[in-house]
Amino acid sequence: MRGIKNWGLISATTAMIFFAGTAPAQAYLDPGTGSLVLQAAIGVVAGSLVALRIYWGKIKSFFKRKNSRDGRDSRFTDRK
Amino acid sequence: MERAVPENASYRDPAGRVYLLGDRVLRSVTRVGAADYEFLRDGGLLDEFTDDGRVIGCTEVEPGLLGQASDVRYVLEHPRLSFISHPYEWCFSALKAAALLHLDLSLESLERGATLSDASAYNVQFQGARPIFIDVLSFRRYRDGEYWFAHRQFLEQFLNPLLLTALRGVPFNVWLRGRLEGIPSEDLRALLPWWRMFDWRVSAHVILPARFQRSAAKIGDDQVARIKARSLPKSAFRSMLASLRRWIEGLEPSLPRQSAWSDYAETNGYRALEAESKANFLRRFAAKVTPRCLWDVGCNTGHYAEVALEAGAKEVIGFDTDHGALEKAFARASKGGVRLLPLYLDAADPSPGQGWRGIERKALGDRRNADGLLALAVVHHLAIGRNLPLKDVVDWLIDLAPQGVIEFVEKDDPCVRQMLQFRNDIFPDYERENFRAAVLARAEIIEEQEITANRRLLVWYNRRDD
């Protein structure tokens, strides 16, 4: 469980470092605070989903490795 | 030498503005907008969009045409559109088509590293029923992770008006005319029943922005900093655009199935022979006059506009107040490639000058471009339905175009009898001879013909411009 939390934190931090300063407030029209709060929230959710997907991939590959080490029938585990 | 005059509707964007030089339409690209314009031009995106007709064509011309303005880097010339319509004059399907064009251009631009800096519905115009995007300086480079800054404007200008009609059955036209910025999410939210919150799209694009906007006044500096530090991943930006596109594509106007006039063409009491003689009269008129732009006041479903187009008119702008009829006319124009643009207009209360200083968006009278007029079965709606003096009605119509056809419906016609069934007849002047006299005071009568057993009269006038 600790793993998931860390991943979320890592990806959020990475995203913030990566995007900080690259998302400029340069609109010539007022974007409206309501819309920006919404989009910031969407951004966080989208970021978390990406983090979850990466983490899920890690879990899958972990079990795949484990399975092949256990010498299971590779006809089932190697299917893509 | 003629001087370029800045267009009043174009000054908000520092990237450039539109000028009129005689008949030519020019657009300056300033120091602020130059790099984005070059990106768009050199990447081929602009050519791609203009070649398929979705964005208005533009060619670079001599910058000196605009005089010695120091911060002008480029001057572009656009083909002149024959008529500028306002979004509140469009029917539901037209606003929907404009919204879809905006989203398509946004989605395709995003794949090519560009985005749209605003989402004003006034950036879309129509040629017939075909929408065309006219503000080339709206495109600019996309920066990874940036927010969709025009989201709120898109909601107010496109989505909220469409939802008002699709979810509540209220035609958006008069509401949109009431506020040029568009319909605020807060206003729409107040009109939606509570159970709409279970529709996640309504939640995401109406309820949440409205709620966040309301609490925006209390937002602290630290929260502002946090919002600025966050970002919207490109994939999330794309899915916002794509989900709006899917949603809007499925929206239909929730208007009464049968409106008063949408079935008029089928039920108007004309016998086929009479309808044909009316059509023949119009054919003679259109073939002789070959109007470049014909205004059809009271266009209904566009049947007679189509007759005129087939006979020689080049383009028709139709006006009506009946939403059902306008939808049918727009469908006729979209399907058949008929160059007809049907617009919502109450002739007794035409679109006024609006916006900053009252001149940003022009009144209908200042957008007159017609060289031909059809006014079929409208005089009695104005003279009797709206108590306007017959002579004034005729004057107004004749002012619209130098040549045209006006129909006069007698008082004993079933249509007029129905209008008077609960009213006193306070219209002693409403008579054929007074109508003819009003026409003759301003114009020659080229041809006239009775077309029904009820003595409906068609008059082809040619205005005296003295």
Coordinates of C-alpha atoms in Angstrom, one line a residue:
Chain A
M1 CA 0.0 0.0 0.0
R2 CA 2.9 2.3 0.7
G3 CA 3.9 1.8 -2.8
I4 CA 0.8 3.4 -4.3
K5 CA 1.0 6.5 -2.1
N6 CA 4.6 7.0 -3.1
W7 CA 3.9 6.6 -6.7
G8 CA 1.1 9.1 -6.6
L9 CA 3.4 11.5 -4.7
I10 CA 6.3 10.9 -7.1
S11 CA 4.3 11.4 -10.2
A12 CA 2.5 14.5 -8.9
T13 CA 5.9 16.0 -7.9
T14 CA 7.4 15.1 -11.2
A15 CA 4.4 16.7 -13.0
M16 CA 4.7 19.8 -10.9
I17 CA 8.4 20.1 -11.5
F18 CA 8.0 19.4 -15.1
F19 CA 5.2 21.7 -15.8
A20 CA 5.9 24.5 -13.3
G21 CA 6.5 27.6 -15.3
T22 CA 5.6 25.9 -18.6
A23 CA 1.9 26.5 -18.2
P24 CA 1.8 30.2 -18.7
A25 CA -1.1 32.5 -17.8
Q26 CA -1.0 34.2 -21.1
A27 CA -4.6 34.3 -22.2
Y28 CA -5.7 37.7 -23.5
L29 CA -9.1 37.0 -22.3
D30 CA -10.0 36.2 -18.7
P31 CA -10.2 32.4 -18.5
G32 CA -12.4 32.6 -15.4
T33 CA -11.3 31.1 -12.0
G34 CA -14.1 28.6 -12.0
S35 CA -12.9 27.0 -15.3
L36 CA -9.3 27.0 -14.2
V37 CA -10.0 25.3 -10.8
L38 CA -12.0 22.7 -12.7
Q39 CA -9.1 22.1 -15.2
A40 CA -6.5 22.0 -12.4
A41 CA -8.7 19.2 -10.8
I42 CA -9.0 17.4 -14.1
G43 CA -5.2 17.7 -14.4
V44 CA -4.7 16.1 -11.0
V45 CA -7.1 13.3 -11.8
A46 CA -5.5 12.7 -15.2
G47 CA -2.0 12.7 -13.5
S48 CA -3.1 10.2 -10.9
L49 CA -4.6 7.9 -13.6
V50 CA -1.3 7.9 -15.4
A51 CA 0.5 7.1 -12.2
L52 CA -2.0 4.3 -11.4
R53 CA -1.5 2.9 -14.9
I54 CA 2.2 2.9 -14.5
Y55 CA 1.9 1.3 -11.1
W56 CA -0.5 -1.3 -12.4
G57 CA 1.9 -2.2 -15.2
K58 CA 4.6 -2.7 -12.5
I59 CA 2.4 -5.1 -10.6
K60 CA 1.5 -7.0 -13.7
S61 CA 5.1 -7.4 -14.8
F62 CA 6.1 -8.3 -11.2
F63 CA 3.6 -11.2 -11.3
K64 CA 4.6 -12.2 -14.8
R65 CA 8.2 -12.4 -13.7
K66 CA 7.2 -14.3 -10.6
N67 CA 5.1 -16.7 -12.7
S68 CA 7.8 -17.4 -15.2
R69 CA 10.3 -18.0 -12.4
D70 CA 7.8 -20.5 -10.9
G71 CA 8.1 -22.4 -14.2
R72 CA 4.4 -22.1 -15.1
D73 CA 3.3 -23.1 -18.6
S74 CA 4.4 -20.1 -20.7
R75 CA 1.6 -20.7 -23.2
F76 CA -0.7 -18.8 -20.9
T77 CA 1.5 -16.3 -19.3
D78 CA 3.3 -15.0 -22.4
R79 CA 0.3 -14.1 -24.3
K80 CA 0.2 -10.5 -25.0
Chain B
M1 CA -5.5 58.0 -51.1
E2 CA -8.1 55.9 -49.3
R3 CA -7.3 55.1 -45.7
A4 CA -7.8 51.9 -43.9
V5 CA -10.6 52.1 -41.2
P6 CA -10.3 49.8 -38.2
E7 CA -13.3 47.5 -37.8
N8 CA -15.2 48.1 -34.6
A9 CA -15.7 44.4 -33.8
S10 CA -12.0 43.7 -33.6
Y11 CA -9.8 45.2 -30.9
R12 CA -9.7 42.9 -28.0
D13 CA -6.8 40.7 -29.3
P14 CA -3.4 42.4 -29.2
A15 CA -2.1 40.0 -31.9
G16 CA -3.8 42.1 -34.6
R17 CA -7.0 43.6 -35.8
V18 CA -9.2 43.9 -38.9
Y19 CA -9.3 47.0 -41.2
L20 CA -11.5 47.9 -44.1
L21 CA -9.9 49.6 -47.0
G22 CA -12.6 50.4 -49.5
D23 CA -14.0 47.0 -50.3
R24 CA -10.9 45.1 -49.1
V25 CA -10.7 43.3 -45.8
L26 CA -7.2 43.5 -44.2
R27 CA -5.9 42.1 -41.0
S28 CA -2.8 43.4 -39.2
V29 CA -0.5 41.0 -37.4
T30 CA 1.4 42.8 -34.7
R31 CA 4.7 42.2 -33.0
V32 CA 2.7 40.2 -30.3
G33 CA 1.1 37.9 -32.9
A34 CA 3.9 37.6 -35.4
A35 CA 5.6 34.5 -34.1
D36 CA 2.4 32.5 -33.7
Y37 CA 1.3 33.5 -37.2
E38 CA 4.7 32.4 -38.6
F39 CA 4.3 29.1 -36.8
L40 CA 0.9 28.5 -38.3
R41 CA 2.0 29.6 -41.8
D42 CA 5.3 27.8 -41.9
G43 CA 3.9 24.6 -40.4
G44 CA 1.4 24.3 -43.2
L45 CA -1.6 24.3 -40.8
L46 CA -3.0 27.5 -42.1
D47 CA -2.9 26.3 -45.8
E48 CA -4.5 23.0 -44.8
F49 CA -7.4 24.7 -43.0
T50 CA -7.9 27.4 -45.7
D51 CA -7.7 24.8 -48.6
D52 CA -10.6 22.8 -47.3
G53 CA -12.6 25.9 -46.7
R54 CA -13.0 25.7 -43.0
V55 CA -10.8 28.8 -42.3
I56 CA -11.1 31.9 -44.4
G57 CA -8.5 32.4 -47.0
C58 CA -5.7 34.9 -46.5
T59 CA -2.8 36.3 -48.5
E60 CA 0.0 38.4 -47.3
V61 CA 0.0 41.9 -48.8
E62 CA 2.1 45.0 -48.6
P63 CA 2.3 46.2 -44.9
G64 CA 2.4 49.8 -46.1
L65 CA -1.4 49.5 -46.9
L66 CA -2.1 50.2 -43.3
G67 CA 0.2 53.3 -43.1
Q68 CA 3.2 53.6 -40.9
A69 CA 2.0 51.7 -37.8
S70 CA 5.3 50.6 -36.1
D71 CA 4.3 47.4 -34.5
V72 CA 2.6 45.8 -37.6
R73 CA 4.7 42.9 -38.9
Y74 CA 2.4 41.5 -41.5
V75 CA -0.8 42.5 -43.3
L76 CA -3.1 39.8 -44.5
E77 CA -6.0 40.2 -46.9
H78 CA -9.2 38.1 -46.6
P79 CA -11.9 37.6 -49.2
R80 CA -14.9 39.8 -48.2
L81 CA -17.9 38.0 -46.8
S82 CA -21.1 39.2 -48.2
F83 CA -22.9 39.3 -44.9
I84 CA -21.9 39.1 -41.2
S85 CA -24.5 37.3 -39.1
H86 CA -24.5 37.3 -35.3
P87 CA -24.7 34.0 -33.3
Y88 CA -27.9 35.0 -31.6
E89 CA -29.5 35.2 -35.1
W90 CA -28.5 31.6 -35.9
C91 CA -30.8 28.6 -35.5
F92 CA -29.9 25.8 -33.2
S93 CA -28.4 23.7 -36.0
A94 CA -26.2 26.6 -37.1
L95 CA -24.8 27.3 -33.6
K96 CA -24.2 23.6 -33.3
A97 CA -22.4 23.4 -36.6
A98 CA -20.3 26.4 -35.5
A99 CA -19.4 24.7 -32.2
L100 CA -18.4 21.5 -33.9
L101 CA -16.2 23.5 -36.4
H102 CA -14.5 25.2 -33.4
L103 CA -13.9 21.9 -31.7
D104 CA -12.7 20.2 -34.8
L105 CA -10.2 22.9 -35.5
S106 CA -9.1 22.8 -31.8
L107 CA -8.6 19.1 -31.9
E108 CA -6.7 19.0 -35.1
S109 CA -4.6 22.0 -34.1
L110 CA -3.6 20.3 -30.9
E111 CA -2.1 17.4 -32.7
R112 CA 0.0 19.8 -34.7
G113 CA 1.2 21.8 -31.7
A114 CA -1.3 24.7 -31.9
T115 CA -4.3 25.8 -30.0
L116 CA -7.0 28.5 -30.1
S117 CA -6.6 31.5 -27.9
D118 CA -10.3 32.2 -27.7
A119 CA -13.7 30.7 -28.4
S120 CA -15.9 33.5 -29.6
A121 CA -18.8 32.3 -31.6
Y122 CA -18.4 35.6 -33.6
N123 CA -15.3 34.0 -35.1
V124 CA -17.5 31.8 -37.1
Q125 CA -19.5 33.0 -40.1
F126 CA -21.7 31.2 -42.6
Q127 CA -21.7 30.9 -46.3
G128 CA -25.1 29.3 -46.9
A129 CA -25.2 26.6 -44.2
R130 CA -21.5 26.1 -44.3
P131 CA -19.6 27.5 -41.3
I132 CA -16.3 29.2 -41.8
F133 CA -13.8 30.3 -39.2
I134 CA -12.7 33.8 -39.8
D135 CA -10.1 34.8 -37.1
V136 CA -6.8 33.4 -38.2
L137 CA -5.0 35.1 -35.3
S138 CA -6.9 32.9 -32.8
F139 CA -4.5 30.1 -33.6
R140 CA -1.3 30.1 -31.6
R141 CA 1.4 27.7 -30.4
Y142 CA 0.4 25.2 -27.8
R143 CA 2.6 25.0 -24.7
D144 CA 2.8 21.6 -23.1
G145 CA 0.6 21.4 -20.0
E146 CA -1.3 24.7 -20.5
Y147 CA -4.9 25.1 -19.6
W148 CA -7.7 25.5 -22.0
F149 CA -8.0 29.2 -21.4
A150 CA -11.0 29.6 -23.7
H151 CA -13.0 26.9 -21.9
R152 CA -15.3 29.4 -20.1
Q153 CA -15.8 31.4 -23.3
F154 CA -16.7 28.2 -25.2
L155 CA -19.3 27.3 -22.5
E156 CA -20.9 30.7 -22.5
Q157 CA -20.8 31.2 -26.3
F158 CA -21.7 27.7 -27.5
L159 CA -22.5 25.0 -25.0
N160 CA -24.8 26.9 -22.6
P161 CA -27.0 28.3 -25.3
L162 CA -27.3 24.9 -27.0
L163 CA -28.1 23.3 -23.6
L164 CA -30.7 25.9 -22.9
T165 CA -32.6 24.8 -26.0
A166 CA -31.7 21.1 -25.9
L167 CA -32.4 20.5 -22.2
R168 CA -34.9 23.2 -21.3
G169 CA -36.7 23.8 -24.7
V170 CA -36.0 27.5 -24.5
P171 CA -34.8 29.0 -27.8
F172 CA -31.4 30.6 -27.0
N173 CA -31.7 33.5 -29.4
V174 CA -33.2 36.3 -27.3
W175 CA -31.1 35.3 -24.3
L176 CA -27.9 35.4 -26.3
R177 CA -28.9 38.7 -27.8
G178 CA -29.3 39.9 -24.2
R179 CA -25.7 39.3 -23.3
L180 CA -23.1 39.3 -26.1
E181 CA -20.6 37.5 -23.9
G182 CA -22.9 34.5 -23.8
I183 CA -25.0 32.7 -21.3
P184 CA -23.2 32.3 -17.9
S185 CA -22.9 28.8 -16.4
E186 CA -24.4 30.1 -13.2
D187 CA -27.6 31.2 -15.1
L188 CA -28.0 27.9 -16.9
R189 CA -27.3 25.9 -13.7
A190 CA -30.2 27.7 -12.0
L191 CA -32.5 26.6 -14.7
L192 CA -31.6 23.0 -14.7
P193 CA -33.6 20.5 -12.6
W194 CA -31.5 19.0 -9.7
W195 CA -31.4 15.5 -11.2
R196 CA -29.3 16.8 -14.1
M197 CA -26.3 16.7 -11.7
F198 CA -26.3 12.9 -12.3
D199 CA -25.3 13.5 -15.9
W200 CA -21.5 13.8 -15.5
R201 CA -21.2 16.0 -18.5
V202 CA -23.6 18.5 -17.1
S203 CA -21.7 18.3 -13.8
A204 CA -18.4 18.8 -15.4
H205 CA -19.2 21.6 -17.8
V206 CA -22.1 23.4 -16.1
I207 CA -22.5 22.7 -12.4
L208 CA -18.8 22.6 -11.3
P209 CA -17.6 25.6 -13.3
A210 CA -20.6 27.6 -11.9
R211 CA -19.9 26.5 -8.4
F212 CA -16.1 27.1 -8.6
Q213 CA -16.8 30.5 -10.2
R214 CA -19.1 31.4 -7.3
S215 CA -16.4 30.6 -4.7
A216 CA -13.7 32.4 -6.8
A217 CA -14.1 35.6 -4.9
K218 CA -12.9 34.0 -1.7
I219 CA -9.8 32.4 -3.3
G220 CA -6.5 33.2 -1.6
D221 CA -3.1 34.1 -3.1
D222 CA -1.7 30.6 -2.2
Q223 CA -4.6 28.9 -4.1
V224 CA -4.0 31.1 -7.1
A225 CA -0.3 30.1 -7.0
R226 CA -1.3 26.5 -6.8
I227 CA -3.6 26.7 -9.8
K228 CA -0.9 28.5 -11.7
A229 CA 1.7 25.8 -10.8
R230 CA -0.6 23.0 -11.9
S231 CA -1.2 21.9 -15.4
L232 CA -3.6 20.2 -17.7
P233 CA -1.9 17.3 -19.5
K234 CA -2.3 17.3 -23.2
S235 CA -4.3 14.0 -23.1
A236 CA -6.7 15.6 -20.7
F237 CA -7.1 18.7 -22.8
R238 CA -7.8 16.5 -25.8
S239 CA -10.4 14.4 -24.0
M240 CA -12.2 17.6 -22.8
L241 CA -12.4 18.7 -26.4
A242 CA -13.4 15.3 -27.7
S243 CA -16.1 14.7 -25.0
L244 CA -17.6 18.1 -25.7
R245 CA -17.6 17.3 -29.3
R246 CA -19.4 14.0 -28.8
W247 CA -21.9 15.6 -26.5
I248 CA -22.7 18.5 -28.8
E249 CA -23.0 16.3 -31.8
G250 CA -25.8 14.4 -30.1
L251 CA -27.8 17.5 -29.0
E252 CA -31.1 18.3 -30.6
P253 CA -33.4 21.2 -30.0
S254 CA -36.2 20.4 -27.7
L255 CA -38.8 22.5 -29.4
P256 CA -42.4 21.7 -30.1
R257 CA -42.8 19.2 -32.8
Q258 CA -45.1 21.4 -34.8
S259 CA -44.6 25.0 -34.8
A260 CA -47.0 27.5 -36.3
W261 CA -45.2 27.9 -39.5
S262 CA -42.9 25.0 -40.0
D263 CA -45.8 23.2 -41.6
Y264 CA -47.0 26.3 -43.4
A265 CA -45.6 25.1 -46.7
E266 CA -47.8 22.0 -46.6
T267 CA -50.9 23.6 -45.0
N268 CA -51.1 27.1 -46.2
G269 CA -54.2 26.7 -48.1
Y270 CA -52.7 27.3 -51.5
R271 CA -53.8 25.1 -54.2
A272 CA -50.9 23.6 -56.1
L273 CA -51.8 25.7 -59.1
E274 CA -51.6 28.9 -57.1
A275 CA -48.4 28.0 -55.4
E276 CA -47.0 27.3 -58.9
S277 CA -48.1 30.7 -60.2
K278 CA -46.4 32.4 -57.2
A279 CA -43.2 30.4 -58.0
N280 CA -43.4 31.4 -61.6
F281 CA -43.7 35.1 -60.7
L282 CA -40.6 34.8 -58.5
R283 CA -38.7 32.9 -61.2
R284 CA -39.4 35.8 -63.7
F285 CA -38.2 38.3 -61.1
A286 CA -35.0 36.3 -60.1
A287 CA -34.1 35.6 -63.7
K288 CA -34.4 39.2 -64.7
V289 CA -32.8 40.8 -61.7
T290 CA -30.3 38.0 -60.8
P291 CA -29.7 39.4 -57.3
R292 CA -26.3 38.9 -55.9
C293 CA -27.8 38.7 -52.4
L294 CA -31.5 38.3 -51.9
W295 CA -33.1 39.0 -48.5
D296 CA -36.1 36.8 -47.9
V297 CA -38.1 38.4 -45.0
G298 CA -40.4 35.7 -43.7
C299 CA -38.5 33.0 -45.4
N300 CA -40.3 30.1 -43.7
T301 CA -38.8 26.8 -44.6
G302 CA -36.9 28.3 -47.5
H303 CA -39.0 26.9 -50.3
Y304 CA -39.3 30.2 -52.3
A305 CA -35.7 31.1 -51.5
E306 CA -34.8 27.9 -53.3
V307 CA -37.0 28.8 -56.2
A308 CA -35.3 32.1 -56.5
L309 CA -31.8 30.6 -56.3
E310 CA -32.6 28.1 -59.0
A311 CA -33.9 30.9 -61.2
G312 CA -30.9 33.2 -60.9
A313 CA -30.3 34.6 -57.4
K314 CA -26.8 33.9 -56.2
E315 CA -27.3 33.9 -52.5
V316 CA -30.2 34.3 -50.1
I317 CA -30.3 35.5 -46.5
G318 CA -33.6 34.4 -45.0
F319 CA -35.3 35.8 -41.9
D320 CA -38.0 34.4 -39.8
T321 CA -39.1 34.1 -36.2
D322 CA -40.3 30.5 -36.3
H323 CA -37.7 28.2 -34.9
G324 CA -39.2 25.1 -36.5
A325 CA -39.3 26.7 -39.9
L326 CA -35.7 28.0 -39.5
E327 CA -34.5 24.5 -38.6
K328 CA -36.2 23.1 -41.8
A329 CA -34.7 25.9 -43.9
F330 CA -31.2 25.2 -42.5
A331 CA -31.6 21.5 -43.2
R332 CA -32.7 22.4 -46.7
A333 CA -29.6 24.5 -47.1
S334 CA -27.2 21.9 -45.6
K335 CA -28.5 19.0 -47.6
G336 CA -29.0 20.5 -50.9
G337 CA -25.9 22.8 -50.9
V338 CA -28.5 25.6 -51.4
R339 CA -26.8 29.0 -50.7
L340 CA -29.4 30.0 -48.2
L341 CA -28.6 31.3 -44.6
P342 CA -31.8 31.3 -42.5
L343 CA -31.6 33.7 -39.5
Y344 CA -33.8 34.4 -36.6
L345 CA -35.2 37.9 -36.8
D346 CA -38.3 39.7 -35.5
A347 CA -38.8 42.3 -38.2
A348 CA -40.6 44.5 -35.7
D349 CA -37.6 44.4 -33.3
P350 CA -34.6 43.8 -35.6
S351 CA -31.0 43.2 -34.2
P352 CA -29.7 46.5 -32.7
G353 CA -26.2 47.9 -32.6
Q354 CA -24.6 46.4 -29.5
G355 CA -21.5 45.9 -27.5
W356 CA -18.9 48.5 -26.6
R357 CA -20.2 52.0 -27.5
G358 CA -23.1 50.3 -29.1
I359 CA -21.2 49.8 -32.4
E360 CA -19.1 46.7 -31.8
R361 CA -21.8 44.5 -33.3
K362 CA -23.7 46.2 -36.1
A363 CA -27.5 46.6 -36.2
L364 CA -29.3 44.8 -39.0
G365 CA -29.9 48.0 -40.8
D366 CA -26.1 48.7 -41.0
R367 CA -25.5 45.3 -42.4
R368 CA -27.8 45.7 -45.4
N369 CA -26.3 44.2 -48.5
A370 CA -29.3 43.0 -50.4
D371 CA -29.9 43.9 -54.0
G372 CA -33.1 42.0 -54.1
L373 CA -36.0 41.4 -51.6
L374 CA -38.7 38.8 -51.1
A375 CA -41.4 39.7 -48.6
L376 CA -44.0 37.0 -49.0
A377 CA -47.0 37.1 -46.7
V378 CA -45.3 39.3 -44.1
V379 CA -46.9 42.6 -44.5
H380 CA -50.1 41.6 -42.6
H381 CA -48.0 40.1 -39.8
L382 CA -46.4 43.5 -39.2
A383 CA -49.3 45.8 -40.1
I384 CA -52.1 43.9 -38.3
G385 CA -50.2 41.5 -36.1
R386 CA -47.9 44.2 -34.7
N387 CA -50.1 47.3 -35.3
L388 CA -47.5 49.0 -37.5
P389 CA -48.8 51.6 -40.0
L390 CA -49.1 49.9 -43.4
K391 CA -47.1 52.8 -45.1
D392 CA -44.2 52.4 -42.6
V393 CA -44.1 48.6 -43.2
V394 CA -43.9 49.1 -47.0
D395 CA -41.3 51.9 -46.5
W396 CA -39.1 49.7 -44.3
L397 CA -39.3 46.8 -46.8
I398 CA -38.4 49.0 -49.8
D399 CA -35.5 50.4 -47.9
L400 CA -34.0 47.0 -47.6
A401 CA -33.4 46.5 -51.3
P402 CA -33.7 48.4 -54.6
Q403 CA -35.8 45.7 -56.2
G404 CA -38.1 43.1 -54.9
V405 CA -41.4 41.3 -54.6
I406 CA -43.9 42.0 -51.9
E407 CA -47.1 40.1 -51.3
F408 CA -50.3 41.7 -50.0
V409 CA -52.9 39.6 -48.2
E410 CA -56.4 40.9 -48.2
K411 CA -58.4 41.3 -45.0
D412 CA -60.9 38.6 -45.9
D413 CA -58.1 36.1 -46.4
P414 CA -58.4 33.2 -43.9
C415 CA -54.9 34.0 -42.5
V416 CA -55.9 37.6 -41.7
R417 CA -59.4 36.7 -40.5
Q418 CA -57.7 34.4 -38.0
M419 CA -55.5 37.2 -36.8
L420 CA -58.5 39.4 -36.2
Q421 CA -60.8 36.8 -34.6
F422 CA -60.4 38.1 -31.1
R423 CA -59.7 41.7 -32.0
N424 CA -61.5 44.8 -33.1
D425 CA -60.7 45.7 -36.6
I426 CA -58.8 48.9 -36.0
F427 CA -57.1 48.8 -39.4
P428 CA -59.4 50.8 -41.8
D429 CA -56.3 51.7 -43.8
Y430 CA -55.3 48.2 -44.4
E431 CA -56.4 48.0 -48.0
R432 CA -55.0 46.9 -51.3
E433 CA -55.1 50.4 -52.8
N434 CA -53.3 52.0 -49.8
F435 CA -50.7 49.3 -50.1
R436 CA -50.2 50.0 -53.8
A437 CA -50.1 53.7 -53.1
A438 CA -47.4 53.2 -50.5
V439 CA -45.3 51.2 -53.0
L440 CA -45.8 53.7 -55.8
A441 CA -44.7 56.5 -53.5
R442 CA -41.2 55.0 -53.4
A443 CA -41.0 52.8 -56.5
E444 CA -42.2 51.8 -59.9
I445 CA -44.3 48.7 -60.2
I446 CA -42.8 46.4 -62.8
E447 CA -45.3 43.7 -62.6
E448 CA -48.2 42.7 -60.4
Q449 CA -50.4 39.6 -60.2
E450 CA -53.3 38.2 -58.2
I451 CA -52.3 34.7 -57.3
T452 CA -55.2 33.2 -55.3
A453 CA -58.9 33.1 -55.2
N454 CA -58.6 35.3 -52.1
R455 CA -57.0 37.9 -54.2
R456 CA -53.5 37.7 -52.7
L457 CA -51.4 40.2 -54.7
L458 CA -47.8 40.0 -55.7
V459 CA -46.0 43.3 -56.5
W460 CA -42.6 43.5 -58.2
Y461 CA -41.2 46.9 -57.4
N462 CA -38.2 48.9 -58.6
R463 CA -37.2 51.6 -56.1
R464 CA -36.7 55.2 -57.3
D465 CA -33.5 56.4 -55.7
D466 CA -34.1 60.1 -55.8

